[in-house]
Amino acid sequence: QVQLVESGGGLVQPGGSLRLSCAASGNFYGINVMAWYRQAPGKERDLVAGATRFGSTNYADSVKGRFTFSRDNGKNTAYLQMNSLKPEDTAVYYCKASAYTRTGINDYWGQGTQVTVSS
């Protein structure tokens, strides 16, 4: 099994910044894709940013230029630096990892961390 633990969410004023972290642990051989998704109340869960192990990063259009995705493959950890936050960024942010285990490659999700942008 693979466990993903997210941290770094909270309440921030518009224009502020937050940095999310997602650490993977458990029994796996490696992680291919790591990504951040978010889900606002009443809406579907959407991709925010993600990247393969050595590939380029994809961003949702709504966060380009404001959010920066990074990952430390040695620590099996992904980060999301969020700057110039807007109220519409308010959502629960989830980390997802596609990990290689003895049963094959599977997707795993974290428990989510709340990000609230409000004055």
PDB file of N, CA and C in Angstrom, residues 29-93:
ATOM      1  N   TYR A  29       7.829   0.493  -5.591  1.00  0.00           N
ATOM      2  CA  TYR A  29       9.136   0.484  -6.233  1.00  0.00           C
ATOM      3  C   TYR A  29       9.531   1.857  -6.743  1.00  0.00           C
ATOM      4  N   GLY A  30       8.546   2.644  -7.058  1.00  0.00           N
ATOM      5  CA  GLY A  30       8.799   3.977  -7.579  1.00  0.00           C
ATOM      6  C   GLY A  30       7.487   4.669  -7.890  1.00  0.00           C
ATOM      7  N   ILE A  31       7.578   5.958  -8.139  1.00  0.00           N
ATOM      8  CA  ILE A  31       6.382   6.737  -8.453  1.00  0.00           C
ATOM      9  C   ILE A  31       6.553   7.387  -9.809  1.00  0.00           C
ATOM     10  N   ASN A  32       5.574   7.215 -10.666  1.00  0.00           N
ATOM     11  CA  ASN A  32       5.621   7.834 -11.974  1.00  0.00           C
ATOM     12  C   ASN A  32       5.027   9.244 -11.888  1.00  0.00           C
ATOM     13  N   VAL A  33       3.745   9.343 -11.979  1.00  0.00           N
ATOM     14  CA  VAL A  33       3.108  10.655 -11.954  1.00  0.00           C
ATOM     15  C   VAL A  33       2.801  11.084 -10.519  1.00  0.00           C
ATOM     16  N   MET A  34       3.078  12.319 -10.208  1.00  0.00           N
ATOM     17  CA  MET A  34       2.565  12.964  -8.995  1.00  0.00           C
ATOM     18  C   MET A  34       1.834  14.220  -9.444  1.00  0.00           C
ATOM     19  N   ALA A  35       0.710  14.476  -8.816  1.00  0.00           N
ATOM     20  CA  ALA A  35      -0.106  15.597  -9.262  1.00  0.00           C
ATOM     21  C   ALA A  35      -0.950  16.134  -8.119  1.00  0.00           C
ATOM     22  N   TRP A  36      -1.378  17.365  -8.299  1.00  0.00           N
ATOM     23  CA  TRP A  36      -2.321  17.999  -7.384  1.00  0.00           C
ATOM     24  C   TRP A  36      -3.636  18.227  -8.103  1.00  0.00           C
ATOM     25  N   TYR A  37      -4.721  17.898  -7.427  1.00  0.00           N
ATOM     26  CA  TYR A  37      -6.065  18.165  -7.886  1.00  0.00           C
ATOM     27  C   TYR A  37      -6.750  19.029  -6.839  1.00  0.00           C
ATOM     28  N   ARG A  38      -7.857  19.625  -7.227  1.00  0.00           N
ATOM     29  CA  ARG A  38      -8.647  20.360  -6.240  1.00  0.00           C
ATOM     30  C   ARG A  38     -10.130  20.190  -6.531  1.00  0.00           C
ATOM     31  N   GLN A  39     -10.898  20.304  -5.466  1.00  0.00           N
ATOM     32  CA  GLN A  39     -12.340  20.161  -5.579  1.00  0.00           C
ATOM     33  C   GLN A  39     -13.013  21.206  -4.721  1.00  0.00           C
ATOM     34  N   ALA A  40     -13.748  22.092  -5.371  1.00  0.00           N
ATOM     35  CA  ALA A  40     -14.524  23.104  -4.669  1.00  0.00           C
ATOM     36  C   ALA A  40     -15.919  22.545  -4.391  1.00  0.00           C
ATOM     37  N   PRO A  41     -16.621  23.097  -3.421  1.00  0.00           N
ATOM     38  CA  PRO A  41     -17.966  22.602  -3.097  1.00  0.00           C
ATOM     39  C   PRO A  41     -18.883  22.613  -4.306  1.00  0.00           C
ATOM     40  N   GLY A  42     -19.520  21.482  -4.547  1.00  0.00           N
ATOM     41  CA  GLY A  42     -20.458  21.381  -5.647  1.00  0.00           C
ATOM     42  C   GLY A  42     -19.830  21.228  -7.016  1.00  0.00           C
ATOM     43  N   LYS A  43     -18.503  21.096  -7.051  1.00  0.00           N
ATOM     44  CA  LYS A  43     -17.816  20.967  -8.332  1.00  0.00           C
ATOM     45  C   LYS A  43     -17.036  19.672  -8.389  1.00  0.00           C
ATOM     46  N   GLU A  44     -16.605  19.337  -9.606  1.00  0.00           N
ATOM     47  CA  GLU A  44     -15.834  18.123  -9.775  1.00  0.00           C
ATOM     48  C   GLU A  44     -14.369  18.359  -9.388  1.00  0.00           C
ATOM     49  N   ARG A  45     -13.674  17.256  -9.157  1.00  0.00           N
ATOM     50  CA  ARG A  45     -12.255  17.325  -8.846  1.00  0.00           C
ATOM     51  C   ARG A  45     -11.473  17.544 -10.148  1.00  0.00           C
ATOM     52  N   ASP A  46     -10.677  18.584 -10.175  1.00  0.00           N
ATOM     53  CA  ASP A  46      -9.950  18.949 -11.389  1.00  0.00           C
ATOM     54  C   ASP A  46      -8.446  18.959 -11.156  1.00  0.00           C
ATOM     55  N   LEU A  47      -7.712  18.681 -12.214  1.00  0.00           N
ATOM     56  CA  LEU A  47      -6.259  18.732 -12.163  1.00  0.00           C
ATOM     57  C   LEU A  47      -5.786  20.172 -11.997  1.00  0.00           C
ATOM     58  N   VAL A  48      -4.855  20.378 -11.083  1.00  0.00           N
ATOM     59  CA  VAL A  48      -4.225  21.690 -10.912  1.00  0.00           C
ATOM     60  C   VAL A  48      -2.859  21.688 -11.585  1.00  0.00           C
ATOM     61  N   ALA A  49      -2.043  20.708 -11.233  1.00  0.00           N
ATOM     62  CA  ALA A  49      -0.697  20.609 -11.812  1.00  0.00           C
ATOM     63  C   ALA A  49      -0.148  19.222 -11.528  1.00  0.00           C
ATOM     64  N   GLY A  50       0.704  18.738 -12.419  1.00  0.00           N
ATOM     65  CA  GLY A  50       1.299  17.430 -12.215  1.00  0.00           C
ATOM     66  C   GLY A  50       2.413  17.166 -13.192  1.00  0.00           C
ATOM     67  N   ALA A  51       3.201  16.135 -12.891  1.00  0.00           N
ATOM     68  CA  ALA A  51       4.327  15.810 -13.756  1.00  0.00           C
ATOM     69  C   ALA A  51       4.708  14.349 -13.592  1.00  0.00           C
ATOM     70  N   THR A  52       5.241  13.758 -14.666  1.00  0.00           N
ATOM     71  CA  THR A  52       5.838  12.444 -14.569  1.00  0.00           C
ATOM     72  C   THR A  52       7.191  12.567 -13.874  1.00  0.00           C
ATOM     73  N   ARG A  53       7.819  11.427 -13.615  1.00  0.00           N
ATOM     74  CA  ARG A  53       9.021  11.425 -12.789  1.00  0.00           C
ATOM     75  C   ARG A  53      10.119  12.338 -13.343  1.00  0.00           C
ATOM     76  N   PHE A  54      10.331  12.283 -14.618  1.00  0.00           N
ATOM     77  CA  PHE A  54      11.369  13.130 -15.210  1.00  0.00           C
ATOM     78  C   PHE A  54      10.818  13.984 -16.343  1.00  0.00           C
ATOM     79  N   GLY A  55       9.514  14.146 -16.369  1.00  0.00           N
ATOM     80  CA  GLY A  55       8.915  14.871 -17.472  1.00  0.00           C
ATOM     81  C   GLY A  55       8.568  16.300 -17.132  1.00  0.00           C
ATOM     82  N   SER A  56       7.942  16.946 -18.068  1.00  0.00           N
ATOM     83  CA  SER A  56       7.545  18.335 -17.885  1.00  0.00           C
ATOM     84  C   SER A  56       6.257  18.407 -17.068  1.00  0.00           C
ATOM     85  N   THR A  57       5.989  19.586 -16.590  1.00  0.00           N
ATOM     86  CA  THR A  57       4.834  19.798 -15.737  1.00  0.00           C
ATOM     87  C   THR A  57       3.675  20.364 -16.534  1.00  0.00           C
ATOM     88  N   ASN A  58       2.506  19.876 -16.242  1.00  0.00           N
ATOM     89  CA  ASN A  58       1.284  20.427 -16.823  1.00  0.00           C
ATOM     90  C   ASN A  58       0.528  21.222 -15.774  1.00  0.00           C
ATOM     91  N   TYR A  59      -0.024  22.348 -16.191  1.00  0.00           N
ATOM     92  CA  TYR A  59      -0.787  23.211 -15.299  1.00  0.00           C
ATOM     93  C   TYR A  59      -2.170  23.471 -15.869  1.00  0.00           C
ATOM     94  N   ALA A  60      -3.133  23.621 -14.997  1.00  0.00           N
ATOM     95  CA  ALA A  60      -4.432  24.117 -15.419  1.00  0.00           C
ATOM     96  C   ALA A  60      -4.263  25.579 -15.846  1.00  0.00           C
ATOM     97  N   ASP A  61      -5.005  25.977 -16.844  1.00  0.00           N
ATOM     98  CA  ASP A  61      -4.888  27.350 -17.346  1.00  0.00           C
ATOM     99  C   ASP A  61      -5.133  28.377 -16.242  1.00  0.00           C
ATOM    100  N   SER A  62      -6.014  28.054 -15.335  1.00  0.00           N
ATOM    101  CA  SER A  62      -6.399  29.012 -14.299  1.00  0.00           C
ATOM    102  C   SER A  62      -5.289  29.292 -13.289  1.00  0.00           C
ATOM    103  N   VAL A  63      -4.248  28.446 -13.265  1.00  0.00           N
ATOM    104  CA  VAL A  63      -3.186  28.642 -12.269  1.00  0.00           C
ATOM    105  C   VAL A  63      -1.834  28.956 -12.898  1.00  0.00           C
ATOM    106  N   LYS A  64      -1.755  28.939 -14.207  1.00  0.00           N
ATOM    107  CA  LYS A  64      -0.481  29.204 -14.887  1.00  0.00           C
ATOM    108  C   LYS A  64       0.031  30.590 -14.504  1.00  0.00           C
ATOM    109  N   GLY A  65       1.309  30.638 -14.180  1.00  0.00           N
ATOM    110  CA  GLY A  65       1.928  31.904 -13.795  1.00  0.00           C
ATOM    111  C   GLY A  65       1.791  32.224 -12.320  1.00  0.00           C
ATOM    112  N   ARG A  66       0.941  31.490 -11.611  1.00  0.00           N
ATOM    113  CA  ARG A  66       0.750  31.744 -10.175  1.00  0.00           C
ATOM    114  C   ARG A  66       1.199  30.558  -9.321  1.00  0.00           C
ATOM    115  N   PHE A  67       0.972  29.353  -9.810  1.00  0.00           N
ATOM    116  CA  PHE A  67       1.322  28.141  -9.062  1.00  0.00           C
ATOM    117  C   PHE A  67       2.555  27.492  -9.685  1.00  0.00           C
ATOM    118  N   THR A  68       3.365  26.897  -8.832  1.00  0.00           N
ATOM    119  CA  THR A  68       4.537  26.168  -9.296  1.00  0.00           C
ATOM    120  C   THR A  68       4.566  24.791  -8.661  1.00  0.00           C
ATOM    121  N   PHE A  69       4.589  23.771  -9.528  1.00  0.00           N
ATOM    122  CA  PHE A  69       4.682  22.387  -9.075  1.00  0.00           C
ATOM    123  C   PHE A  69       6.138  21.960  -9.072  1.00  0.00           C
ATOM    124  N   SER A  70       6.517  21.214  -8.046  1.00  0.00           N
ATOM    125  CA  SER A  70       7.852  20.623  -8.026  1.00  0.00           C
ATOM    126  C   SER A  70       7.779  19.301  -7.278  1.00  0.00           C
ATOM    127  N   ARG A  71       8.810  18.483  -7.476  1.00  0.00           N
ATOM    128  CA  ARG A  71       8.859  17.209  -6.770  1.00  0.00           C
ATOM    129  C   ARG A  71      10.298  16.856  -6.474  1.00  0.00           C
ATOM    130  N   ASP A  72      10.468  16.175  -5.364  1.00  0.00           N
ATOM    131  CA  ASP A  72      11.772  15.666  -4.952  1.00  0.00           C
ATOM    132  C   ASP A  72      11.671  14.156  -5.034  1.00  0.00           C
ATOM    133  N   ASN A  73      12.202  13.584  -6.116  1.00  0.00           N
ATOM    134  CA  ASN A  73      12.051  12.150  -6.330  1.00  0.00           C
ATOM    135  C   ASN A  73      12.760  11.337  -5.245  1.00  0.00           C
ATOM    136  N   GLY A  74      13.838  11.858  -4.714  1.00  0.00           N
ATOM    137  CA  GLY A  74      14.554  11.145  -3.652  1.00  0.00           C
ATOM    138  C   GLY A  74      13.734  11.046  -2.375  1.00  0.00           C
ATOM    139  N   LYS A  75      12.878  12.014  -2.159  1.00  0.00           N
ATOM    140  CA  LYS A  75      12.038  12.024  -0.959  1.00  0.00           C
ATOM    141  C   LYS A  75      10.608  11.600  -1.252  1.00  0.00           C
ATOM    142  N   ASN A  76      10.337  11.270  -2.518  1.00  0.00           N
ATOM    143  CA  ASN A  76       8.967  10.891  -2.905  1.00  0.00           C
ATOM    144  C   ASN A  76       7.959  11.930  -2.427  1.00  0.00           C
ATOM    145  N   THR A  77       8.296  13.171  -2.657  1.00  0.00           N
ATOM    146  CA  THR A  77       7.474  14.278  -2.180  1.00  0.00           C
ATOM    147  C   THR A  77       7.196  15.253  -3.318  1.00  0.00           C
ATOM    148  N   ALA A  78       5.980  15.738  -3.354  1.00  0.00           N
ATOM    149  CA  ALA A  78       5.582  16.750  -4.323  1.00  0.00           C
ATOM    150  C   ALA A  78       5.175  18.014  -3.581  1.00  0.00           C
ATOM    151  N   TYR A  79       5.374  19.138  -4.241  1.00  0.00           N
ATOM    152  CA  TYR A  79       5.048  20.423  -3.652  1.00  0.00           C
ATOM    153  C   TYR A  79       4.189  21.235  -4.616  1.00  0.00           C
ATOM    154  N   LEU A  80       3.445  22.151  -4.061  1.00  0.00           N
ATOM    155  CA  LEU A  80       2.699  23.099  -4.880  1.00  0.00           C
ATOM    156  C   LEU A  80       2.831  24.466  -4.225  1.00  0.00           C
ATOM    157  N   GLN A  81       3.629  25.324  -4.840  1.00  0.00           N
ATOM    158  CA  GLN A  81       3.772  26.687  -4.369  1.00  0.00           C
ATOM    159  C   GLN A  81       2.689  27.522  -5.014  1.00  0.00           C
ATOM    160  N   MET A  82       1.842  28.112  -4.202  1.00  0.00           N
ATOM    161  CA  MET A  82       0.702  28.866  -4.699  1.00  0.00           C
ATOM    162  C   MET A  82       0.874  30.335  -4.324  1.00  0.00           C
ATOM    163  N   ASN A  83       1.006  31.169  -5.323  1.00  0.00           N
ATOM    164  CA  ASN A  83       1.155  32.607  -5.119  1.00  0.00           C
ATOM    165  C   ASN A  83      -0.026  33.352  -5.718  1.00  0.00           C
ATOM    166  N   SER A  84      -0.184  34.588  -5.343  1.00  0.00           N
ATOM    167  CA  SER A  84      -1.262  35.429  -5.862  1.00  0.00           C
ATOM    168  C   SER A  84      -2.604  34.715  -5.781  1.00  0.00           C
ATOM    169  N   LEU A  85      -2.867  34.155  -4.639  1.00  0.00           N
ATOM    170  CA  LEU A  85      -4.082  33.354  -4.471  1.00  0.00           C
ATOM    171  C   LEU A  85      -5.331  34.217  -4.603  1.00  0.00           C
ATOM    172  N   LYS A  86      -6.353  33.598  -5.172  1.00  0.00           N
ATOM    173  CA  LYS A  86      -7.634  34.253  -5.406  1.00  0.00           C
ATOM    174  C   LYS A  86      -8.734  33.493  -4.668  1.00  0.00           C
ATOM    175  N   PRO A  87      -9.830  34.156  -4.377  1.00  0.00           N
ATOM    176  CA  PRO A  87     -10.940  33.442  -3.709  1.00  0.00           C
ATOM    177  C   PRO A  87     -11.390  32.205  -4.471  1.00  0.00           C
ATOM    178  N   GLU A  88     -11.302  32.247  -5.793  1.00  0.00           N
ATOM    179  CA  GLU A  88     -11.732  31.090  -6.588  1.00  0.00           C
ATOM    180  C   GLU A  88     -10.764  29.917  -6.494  1.00  0.00           C
ATOM    181  N   ASP A  89      -9.638  30.102  -5.824  1.00  0.00           N
ATOM    182  CA  ASP A  89      -8.729  28.984  -5.572  1.00  0.00           C
ATOM    183  C   ASP A  89      -9.159  28.181  -4.343  1.00  0.00           C
ATOM    184  N   THR A  90     -10.160  28.670  -3.642  1.00  0.00           N
ATOM    185  CA  THR A  90     -10.648  27.966  -2.459  1.00  0.00           C
ATOM    186  C   THR A  90     -11.174  26.587  -2.841  1.00  0.00           C
ATOM    187  N   ALA A  91     -10.654  25.569  -2.183  1.00  0.00           N
ATOM    188  CA  ALA A  91     -11.027  24.191  -2.489  1.00  0.00           C
ATOM    189  C   ALA A  91     -10.281  23.259  -1.536  1.00  0.00           C
ATOM    190  N   VAL A  92     -10.660  22.005  -1.587  1.00  0.00           N
ATOM    191  CA  VAL A  92      -9.850  20.960  -0.961  1.00  0.00           C
ATOM    192  C   VAL A  92      -8.852  20.483  -2.014  1.00  0.00           C
ATOM    193  N   TYR A  93      -7.600  20.498  -1.656  1.00  0.00           N
ATOM    194  CA  TYR A  93      -6.537  20.099  -2.573  1.00  0.00           C
ATOM    195  C   TYR A  93      -6.096  18.675  -2.236  1.00  0.00           C
TER     196      TYR A  93
END
